[in-house]
CSV table of C-alpha atoms in Angstrom, one decimal:
chain,number,residue,atom,x,y,z
X,296,UNK,CA,-22.0,38.4,-74.1
X,297,UNK,CA,-19.5,39.9,-76.4
X,298,UNK,CA,-21.5,43.2,-76.5
X,299,UNK,CA,-21.5,43.2,-72.7
X,300,UNK,CA,-17.7,42.7,-72.5
X,301,UNK,CA,-17.2,45.4,-75.1
X,302,UNK,CA,-19.4,47.8,-73.0
X,303,UNK,CA,-17.5,47.0,-69.8
X,304,UNK,CA,-14.2,47.6,-71.5
X,305,UNK,CA,-15.4,50.9,-72.9
X,306,UNK,CA,-16.7,52.0,-69.5
X,307,UNK,CA,-13.3,51.1,-68.0
X,308,UNK,CA,-11.6,53.1,-70.7
X,309,UNK,CA,-13.7,56.1,-69.8
X,310,UNK,CA,-12.8,55.7,-66.1
X,311,UNK,CA,-9.2,55.2,-67.1
X,312,UNK,CA,-9.1,58.4,-69.1
X,313,UNK,CA,-10.7,60.5,-66.4
X,314,UNK,CA,-8.4,58.8,-63.8
X,315,UNK,CA,-5.2,59.8,-65.6
X,316,UNK,CA,-6.2,63.1,-67.3
X,317,UNK,CA,-8.7,64.5,-64.8
X,318,UNK,CA,-12.1,66.0,-65.6
X,319,UNK,CA,-13.1,66.1,-69.3
X,320,UNK,CA,-16.1,67.0,-71.3
X,321,UNK,CA,-18.1,64.3,-73.2
X,322,UNK,CA,-16.7,65.8,-76.4
X,323,UNK,CA,-13.1,65.4,-75.1
X,324,UNK,CA,-13.8,61.8,-74.1
X,325,UNK,CA,-15.3,60.9,-77.5
X,326,UNK,CA,-12.2,62.4,-79.2
X,327,UNK,CA,-9.6,60.8,-77.0
X,328,UNK,CA,-11.2,57.3,-77.2
X,329,UNK,CA,-12.4,57.5,-80.8
X,330,UNK,CA,-16.0,56.9,-79.8
X,331,UNK,CA,-19.2,58.3,-81.2
X,332,UNK,CA,-20.8,61.1,-79.1
X,333,UNK,CA,-23.9,58.9,-78.8
X,334,UNK,CA,-21.9,56.1,-77.2
X,335,UNK,CA,-20.2,58.4,-74.8
X,336,UNK,CA,-23.5,60.0,-73.8
X,337,UNK,CA,-25.0,56.6,-73.1
X,338,UNK,CA,-22.1,55.1,-71.2
X,339,UNK,CA,-21.4,58.2,-69.1
X,340,UNK,CA,-25.1,58.3,-68.2
X,341,UNK,CA,-24.8,54.7,-66.9
X,342,UNK,CA,-21.6,55.6,-65.0
X,343,UNK,CA,-23.2,58.6,-63.4
X,344,UNK,CA,-26.2,56.4,-62.4
X,345,UNK,CA,-23.8,53.8,-60.9
X,346,UNK,CA,-22.2,56.5,-58.7
X,347,UNK,CA,-18.8,56.4,-60.4
X,348,UNK,CA,-18.9,59.8,-62.3
X,349,UNK,CA,-20.3,63.2,-61.5
X,350,UNK,CA,-21.0,66.3,-63.4
X,351,UNK,CA,-18.7,69.2,-62.4
X,352,UNK,CA,-18.3,72.8,-63.4
X,353,UNK,CA,-18.9,73.9,-67.0
X,354,UNK,CA,-15.9,74.2,-69.3
X,355,UNK,CA,-15.6,77.6,-70.9
X,356,UNK,CA,-16.1,77.6,-74.6
X,357,UNK,CA,-14.8,79.8,-77.4
X,358,UNK,CA,-18.2,79.8,-79.0
X,359,UNK,CA,-21.5,78.1,-78.4
X,360,UNK,CA,-22.6,76.4,-75.2
X,361,UNK,CA,-20.1,75.7,-72.4
X,362,UNK,CA,-19.3,72.0,-72.1
X,363,UNK,CA,-20.1,70.0,-69.0
X,364,UNK,CA,-17.1,68.4,-67.3
X,365,UNK,CA,-17.2,64.9,-65.9
X,366,UNK,CA,-15.0,63.6,-63.1
X,367,UNK,CA,-14.5,60.5,-61.0
X,368,UNK,CA,-16.2,60.1,-57.7
X,369,UNK,CA,-13.7,59.0,-55.1
X,370,UNK,CA,-16.4,57.0,-53.2
X,371,UNK,CA,-16.8,54.7,-56.2
X,372,UNK,CA,-14.2,52.3,-54.7
X,373,UNK,CA,-11.4,51.8,-52.2
X,374,UNK,CA,-8.4,49.6,-51.8
X,375,UNK,CA,-6.3,48.3,-48.9
X,376,UNK,CA,-2.6,48.7,-49.2
X,377,UNK,CA,0.1,47.0,-47.1
X,378,UNK,CA,3.8,47.7,-46.9
X,379,UNK,CA,5.9,44.8,-45.7
X,380,UNK,CA,9.1,45.6,-43.8
X,381,UNK,CA,11.6,43.5,-41.9
X,382,UNK,CA,9.9,44.2,-38.5
X,383,UNK,CA,6.4,45.6,-39.1
X,384,UNK,CA,3.5,46.2,-41.5
X,385,UNK,CA,1.9,49.5,-42.4
X,386,UNK,CA,-1.7,49.3,-43.8
X,387,UNK,CA,-3.8,52.0,-45.3
X,388,UNK,CA,-7.4,52.3,-46.6
X,389,UNK,CA,-7.5,54.6,-49.7
X,390,UNK,CA,-10.3,55.8,-51.8
X,391,UNK,CA,-10.3,55.8,-55.6
X,392,UNK,CA,-9.3,59.5,-55.7
X,393,UNK,CA,-6.3,58.9,-53.4
X,394,UNK,CA,-7.9,60.1,-50.1
X,395,UNK,CA,-6.6,58.1,-47.1
X,396,UNK,CA,-9.5,56.9,-44.9
X,397,UNK,CA,-7.4,55.2,-42.3
X,398,UNK,CA,-4.0,53.8,-41.4
X,399,UNK,CA,-2.7,51.1,-39.1
X,400,UNK,CA,0.7,49.7,-38.0
X,401,UNK,CA,1.2,46.1,-36.8
X,402,UNK,CA,4.3,44.1,-35.7
X,403,UNK,CA,5.5,41.5,-38.2
X,404,UNK,CA,8.3,38.9,-38.4
X,405,UNK,CA,9.0,37.9,-42.0
X,406,UNK,CA,11.4,35.1,-40.7
X,407,UNK,CA,8.5,33.3,-39.0
X,408,UNK,CA,7.6,29.9,-40.5
X,409,UNK,CA,4.0,31.3,-40.4
X,410,UNK,CA,4.8,34.7,-41.9
X,411,UNK,CA,2.2,34.6,-44.6
X,412,UNK,CA,-0.5,33.5,-42.2
X,413,UNK,CA,0.5,36.3,-39.9
X,414,UNK,CA,0.3,38.7,-42.8
X,415,UNK,CA,-3.1,37.5,-43.7
X,416,UNK,CA,-4.2,37.7,-40.1
X,417,UNK,CA,-3.1,41.4,-40.0
X,418,UNK,CA,-5.0,42.1,-43.2
X,419,UNK,CA,-8.2,40.4,-41.9
X,420,UNK,CA,-8.0,42.3,-38.7
X,421,UNK,CA,-7.7,45.6,-40.6
X,422,UNK,CA,-10.6,44.6,-42.9
X,423,UNK,CA,-12.7,44.1,-39.8
X,424,UNK,CA,-11.8,47.6,-38.7
X,425,UNK,CA,-12.7,49.4,-41.9
X,426,UNK,CA,-15.4,52.1,-41.6
X,427,UNK,CA,-18.5,52.0,-43.8
X,428,UNK,CA,-17.7,53.5,-47.2
X,429,UNK,CA,-16.9,52.7,-50.8
X,430,UNK,CA,-16.8,49.1,-52.0
X,431,UNK,CA,-13.5,47.3,-51.5
X,432,UNK,CA,-11.8,46.7,-54.9
X,433,UNK,CA,-8.8,44.6,-53.7
X,434,UNK,CA,-5.5,44.4,-51.7
X,435,UNK,CA,-2.2,45.8,-52.8
X,436,UNK,CA,1.1,44.6,-51.2
X,437,UNK,CA,4.4,46.4,-51.5
X,438,UNK,CA,7.6,44.4,-50.7
X,439,UNK,CA,11.3,45.4,-50.7
X,440,UNK,CA,12.3,42.9,-53.4
X,441,UNK,CA,11.6,41.4,-56.8
X,442,UNK,CA,8.2,40.2,-57.8
X,443,UNK,CA,7.6,37.9,-60.8
X,444,UNK,CA,4.5,39.8,-61.8
X,445,UNK,CA,1.8,41.7,-60.0
X,446,UNK,CA,-0.9,39.0,-60.5
X,447,UNK,CA,1.1,35.9,-59.5
X,448,UNK,CA,2.9,37.7,-56.7
X,449,UNK,CA,5.8,35.4,-56.0
X,450,UNK,CA,8.5,37.3,-54.1
X,451,UNK,CA,12.3,37.2,-53.8
X,452,UNK,CA,13.3,39.6,-51.0
X,453,UNK,CA,16.6,39.0,-49.4
X,454,UNK,CA,16.0,41.7,-46.7
X,455,UNK,CA,12.9,39.7,-45.6
X,456,UNK,CA,14.6,36.3,-46.0
X,457,UNK,CA,12.1,35.4,-48.7
X,458,UNK,CA,12.9,33.3,-51.7
X,459,UNK,CA,10.1,32.2,-54.0
X,460,UNK,CA,7.5,33.2,-51.4
X,461,UNK,CA,4.0,32.7,-52.9
X,462,UNK,CA,2.5,35.9,-51.3
X,463,UNK,CA,-0.2,36.6,-53.9
X,464,UNK,CA,-1.4,33.0,-54.1
X,465,UNK,CA,-1.6,32.5,-50.3
X,466,UNK,CA,-3.4,35.9,-49.7
X,467,UNK,CA,-5.9,35.3,-52.5
X,468,UNK,CA,-6.8,31.9,-51.1
X,469,UNK,CA,-7.2,33.1,-47.6
X,470,UNK,CA,-8.9,36.5,-48.2
X,471,UNK,CA,-11.0,35.8,-51.3
X,472,UNK,CA,-10.0,39.2,-52.7
X,473,UNK,CA,-8.1,40.3,-55.8
X,474,UNK,CA,-4.5,40.7,-54.6
X,475,UNK,CA,-1.7,42.5,-56.5
X,476,UNK,CA,1.9,42.3,-55.3
X,477,UNK,CA,4.8,44.5,-56.4
X,478,UNK,CA,8.2,45.9,-55.5
X,479,UNK,CA,7.6,48.8,-53.1
X,480,UNK,CA,9.4,51.3,-55.3
X,481,UNK,CA,7.4,50.3,-58.4
X,482,UNK,CA,4.3,50.6,-56.3
X,483,UNK,CA,5.2,54.2,-55.4
X,484,UNK,CA,5.6,54.9,-59.1
X,485,UNK,CA,2.1,53.6,-59.7
X,486,UNK,CA,0.9,56.2,-57.1
X,487,UNK,CA,2.9,58.9,-58.8
X,488,UNK,CA,1.4,57.9,-62.2
X,489,UNK,CA,-2.1,58.0,-60.8
X,490,UNK,CA,-2.0,61.0,-58.4
X,491,UNK,CA,1.4,62.7,-58.7
X,492,UNK,CA,3.9,63.8,-61.4
X,493,UNK,CA,2.8,61.0,-63.7
X,494,UNK,CA,-0.4,62.9,-64.5
X,495,UNK,CA,1.7,65.4,-66.4
X,496,UNK,CA,4.8,63.3,-67.3
X,497,UNK,CA,4.9,60.0,-69.1
X,498,UNK,CA,8.6,59.4,-68.7
X,499,UNK,CA,10.0,59.8,-65.2
X,500,UNK,CA,12.2,58.3,-62.5
X,501,UNK,CA,11.2,57.6,-58.9
X,502,UNK,CA,14.3,57.5,-56.6
X,503,UNK,CA,14.0,56.3,-53.0
X,504,UNK,CA,16.5,56.7,-50.2
X,505,UNK,CA,16.4,55.3,-46.7
X,506,UNK,CA,17.4,51.9,-45.3
X,507,UNK,CA,18.1,51.0,-49.0
X,508,UNK,CA,18.2,52.8,-52.3
X,509,UNK,CA,15.7,52.0,-55.1
X,510,UNK,CA,14.5,53.4,-58.4
X,511,UNK,CA,11.4,52.9,-60.6
X,512,UNK,CA,11.6,53.7,-64.3
X,513,UNK,CA,8.4,54.9,-65.9
X,514,UNK,CA,8.5,55.0,-69.7
X,515,UNK,CA,5.5,56.0,-71.8
X,516,UNK,CA,3.4,55.9,-68.7
X,517,UNK,CA,4.3,52.3,-67.8
X,518,UNK,CA,6.6,51.0,-65.1
X,519,UNK,CA,9.6,49.1,-66.6
X,520,UNK,CA,9.8,45.8,-64.7
X,521,UNK,CA,12.5,43.9,-66.5
X,522,UNK,CA,12.5,40.2,-67.6
X,523,UNK,CA,11.9,38.8,-64.1
X,524,UNK,CA,10.3,41.8,-62.3
X,525,UNK,CA,13.6,42.9,-60.8
X,526,UNK,CA,14.3,46.1,-62.6
X,527,UNK,CA,15.1,49.2,-60.5
X,528,UNK,CA,17.7,47.7,-58.1
X,529,UNK,CA,19.5,51.0,-58.2
X,530,UNK,CA,21.1,50.4,-54.8
X,531,UNK,CA,23.2,47.6,-56.3
X,532,UNK,CA,24.9,49.6,-59.0
X,533,UNK,CA,28.6,49.1,-58.3
X,534,UNK,CA,30.3,52.2,-57.1
X,535,UNK,CA,33.8,51.0,-55.9
X,536,UNK,CA,35.5,47.7,-56.4
X,537,UNK,CA,37.0,47.6,-52.9
X,538,UNK,CA,34.0,49.2,-51.2
X,539,UNK,CA,32.1,48.0,-48.1
X,540,UNK,CA,30.2,44.8,-48.1
X,541,UNK,CA,26.5,45.1,-49.2
X,542,UNK,CA,23.6,43.2,-47.9
X,543,UNK,CA,23.2,41.6,-51.3
X,544,UNK,CA,26.5,39.8,-50.8
X,545,UNK,CA,28.6,42.0,-53.2
X,546,UNK,CA,31.0,44.7,-52.3
X,547,UNK,CA,31.0,48.4,-53.2
X,548,UNK,CA,27.3,48.8,-54.1
X,549,UNK,CA,25.7,52.2,-54.0
X,550,UNK,CA,23.5,51.1,-51.1
X,551,UNK,CA,26.5,50.1,-49.0
X,552,UNK,CA,27.7,53.8,-49.2
X,553,UNK,CA,24.4,55.7,-48.9
X,554,UNK,CA,21.8,53.4,-47.3
X,555,UNK,CA,21.3,53.5,-43.6
X,556,UNK,CA,24.1,51.1,-42.8
X,557,UNK,CA,26.5,53.0,-45.0
X,558,UNK,CA,25.8,56.3,-43.4
X,559,UNK,CA,26.2,54.9,-39.9
X,560,UNK,CA,29.5,53.2,-40.9
X,561,UNK,CA,30.8,56.5,-42.3
X,562,UNK,CA,29.7,58.3,-39.2
X,563,UNK,CA,31.6,55.8,-37.1
X,564,UNK,CA,34.8,56.8,-38.9
X,565,UNK,CA,34.3,60.4,-37.8
X,566,UNK,CA,34.8,62.1,-34.5
X,567,UNK,CA,31.1,62.1,-33.7
X,568,UNK,CA,30.8,59.8,-30.8
X,569,UNK,CA,28.3,56.9,-30.9
X,570,UNK,CA,25.6,57.4,-33.5
X,571,UNK,CA,22.8,54.9,-33.3
X,572,UNK,CA,20.5,56.1,-36.1
X,573,UNK,CA,20.4,58.3,-39.1
X,574,UNK,CA,18.0,60.6,-37.2
X,575,UNK,CA,20.8,61.1,-34.6
X,576,UNK,CA,23.2,61.9,-37.4
X,577,UNK,CA,20.6,64.3,-38.8
X,578,UNK,CA,20.3,66.0,-35.4
X,579,UNK,CA,24.1,66.4,-35.3
X,580,UNK,CA,24.1,68.0,-38.7
X,581,UNK,CA,21.3,70.3,-37.8
X,582,UNK,CA,23.3,71.4,-34.8
X,583,UNK,CA,26.2,72.4,-37.1
X,584,UNK,CA,28.5,69.4,-36.7
X,585,UNK,CA,31.0,69.6,-39.6
X,586,UNK,CA,31.7,65.9,-39.4
X,587,UNK,CA,28.0,65.0,-39.7
X,588,UNK,CA,27.4,67.5,-42.5
X,589,UNK,CA,30.4,66.0,-44.2
X,590,UNK,CA,29.0,62.5,-44.0
X,591,UNK,CA,25.7,63.6,-45.7
X,592,UNK,CA,27.5,65.7,-48.3
X,593,UNK,CA,29.8,62.8,-49.3
X,594,UNK,CA,26.8,60.4,-49.5
X,595,UNK,CA,25.0,63.0,-51.5
X,596,UNK,CA,27.8,63.3,-54.0
X,597,UNK,CA,28.0,59.5,-54.4
X,598,UNK,CA,24.3,59.3,-54.9
X,599,UNK,CA,24.4,62.3,-57.3
X,600,UNK,CA,27.0,60.7,-59.6
X,601,UNK,CA,25.1,57.4,-59.7
X,602,UNK,CA,21.8,59.3,-60.4
X,603,UNK,CA,23.4,61.2,-63.2
X,604,UNK,CA,24.4,58.0,-64.9
X,605,UNK,CA,20.9,56.7,-64.6
X,606,UNK,CA,19.5,59.9,-66.1
X,607,UNK,CA,21.9,59.8,-68.9
X,608,UNK,CA,20.8,56.2,-69.8
X,609,UNK,CA,17.1,56.6,-69.3
X,610,UNK,CA,16.5,60.3,-70.3
X,611,UNK,CA,13.4,61.0,-68.1
X,612,UNK,CA,11.5,64.2,-68.1
X,613,UNK,CA,11.7,64.5,-64.3
X,614,UNK,CA,13.2,62.7,-61.2
X,615,UNK,CA,11.1,62.4,-58.0
X,616,UNK,CA,13.0,61.7,-54.8
X,617,UNK,CA,11.1,59.9,-52.0
X,618,UNK,CA,11.7,57.8,-48.9
X,619,UNK,CA,12.6,58.1,-45.3
X,620,UNK,CA,15.9,59.7,-46.2
X,621,UNK,CA,14.3,62.9,-47.5
X,622,UNK,CA,13.8,64.0,-43.9
X,623,UNK,CA,17.5,65.0,-44.0
X,624,UNK,CA,17.6,66.1,-47.7
X,625,UNK,CA,18.9,69.6,-46.9
X,626,UNK,CA,22.1,67.9,-45.7
X,627,UNK,CA,22.3,65.6,-48.8
X,628,UNK,CA,21.5,68.3,-51.2
X,629,UNK,CA,24.8,70.3,-51.5
X,630,UNK,CA,26.8,67.2,-52.4
X,631,UNK,CA,24.1,65.7,-54.6
X,632,UNK,CA,23.3,68.9,-56.6
X,633,UNK,CA,27.0,69.5,-57.5
X,634,UNK,CA,27.7,65.9,-58.4
X,635,UNK,CA,24.5,65.3,-60.5
X,636,UNK,CA,24.8,68.4,-62.5
X,637,UNK,CA,28.5,67.9,-63.2
X,638,UNK,CA,28.0,64.4,-64.5
X,639,UNK,CA,24.9,64.9,-66.6
X,640,UNK,CA,25.2,65.2,-70.4
X,641,UNK,CA,24.9,68.9,-71.5
X,642,UNK,CA,21.4,68.5,-72.9
X,643,UNK,CA,20.1,67.1,-69.6
X,644,UNK,CA,21.5,69.4,-67.0
X,645,UNK,CA,18.3,71.4,-66.7
X,646,UNK,CA,16.3,68.3,-65.7
X,647,UNK,CA,13.9,68.9,-62.8
X,648,UNK,CA,14.7,66.9,-59.6
X,649,UNK,CA,11.8,67.2,-57.2
X,650,UNK,CA,11.9,66.0,-53.6
X,651,UNK,CA,8.5,65.1,-52.0
X,652,UNK,CA,7.5,65.2,-48.4
X,653,UNK,CA,7.3,61.7,-46.8
X,654,UNK,CA,5.7,59.7,-44.0
X,655,UNK,CA,5.7,55.9,-43.6
X,656,UNK,CA,2.2,55.5,-44.8
X,657,UNK,CA,3.4,56.6,-48.3
X,658,UNK,CA,4.8,53.1,-48.9
X,659,UNK,CA,1.4,51.6,-48.1
X,660,UNK,CA,-0.4,54.2,-50.2
X,661,UNK,CA,1.8,53.1,-53.1
X,662,UNK,CA,0.7,49.5,-52.5
X,663,UNK,CA,-3.0,50.6,-52.5
X,664,UNK,CA,-2.3,52.4,-55.8
X,665,UNK,CA,-1.5,49.1,-57.4
X,666,UNK,CA,-5.2,48.3,-57.1
X,667,UNK,CA,-6.6,51.7,-57.7
X,668,UNK,CA,-4.5,52.1,-60.9
X,669,UNK,CA,-5.7,48.9,-62.4
X,670,UNK,CA,-8.8,50.3,-64.0
X,671,UNK,CA,-6.5,52.8,-65.8
X,672,UNK,CA,-4.0,50.1,-66.9
X,673,UNK,CA,-4.4,49.9,-70.6
X,674,UNK,CA,-1.4,47.5,-70.9
X,675,UNK,CA,-3.1,44.9,-68.6
X,676,UNK,CA,0.0,44.5,-66.3
X,677,UNK,CA,-2.2,43.2,-63.5
X,678,UNK,CA,-3.5,40.2,-65.5
X,679,UNK,CA,-6.5,38.3,-64.2
X,680,UNK,CA,-6.4,40.0,-60.9
X,681,UNK,CA,-6.8,43.3,-62.7
X,682,UNK,CA,-9.8,42.0,-64.5
X,683,UNK,CA,-11.3,41.1,-61.1
X,684,UNK,CA,-10.7,44.6,-59.8
X,685,UNK,CA,-12.3,46.1,-62.9
X,686,UNK,CA,-15.3,43.8,-62.5
X,687,UNK,CA,-15.7,45.0,-58.9
X,688,UNK,CA,-15.5,48.6,-60.0
X,689,UNK,CA,-17.9,48.2,-62.9
X,690,UNK,CA,-20.2,46.3,-60.6
X,691,UNK,CA,-20.5,43.0,-62.6
X,692,UNK,CA,-19.1,41.0,-59.7
X,693,UNK,CA,-19.6,41.5,-56.0
């Protein structure tokens, strides 16, 4: 049994390596994992036979025979991801290689006394609608709040009205699937680690703007979660002692200035007429309204100063900006760029700040990445649920 466990762990390590670094030769795999060439040859032959790896193009050689590259097969597995919001759910079906096979949106009331049953109902309905394809590895759930740990999945989310909500436990019992639950911004960071900037950077920040403001801190390839899973509440950094009231109950938080409510409040103080949404404010800015442009520029400056402080503390290689708010980034950018560069320490003023395109399914893709990243999680952050996901991928459990 011990030999079987060791073999499964080594197979997982090979999948992890190819998942994070991309295609490699057998020689590269042996060197990276400190395995004998014979062991790598045997295990990769098994993984190819199981439909998890494929041989790709030949790697050029400086001398001797070109080496054969090996890569993951996306059809080796899939995950369902669900993003929970205050009024609806977004669900996606994602292959191991990140390809989205389908997406769905369903109404949802987190304040309902039957909220978790309704969440499970929505997942079950989606599972029934899945097309034939790769085996299902598990369910990832992204929530706008703190999660004790991915495997247990107990949620504290004031915006949903949830305190100590046993999301993971209830969904596992109902669905009979591995379930991982995480803060939605941390889930986005998992997706970046697997498919985005994290493939080339081990220390980076993910910054989200929209209804709220969030951050995920990735250090040495791992998301920093804090002592109780609540790290990254960037929106609640205090900005002004006598600032507007924030949804968290404090006053003067960053989110109260630059989140959706803060932008609309600032617009209401200008000669703009009634502005019901940030999209309306964006349209006014696009039409050249100096007042609307000023609202975005001031919000950008406030966000830039706070971001500079976070960069100075954490010292990342790159910052990735995501979220609904990036649709209006050209209006944020003038104020943001000036403020962030002015407040950065001299040695960090050349840091790359990259803004990525966005649509709402991105949140749910991040949730799915919690599951899809589990085989590549050397630290074991997903606990027993991660072991179950890996067992499904390796094929030792149906």
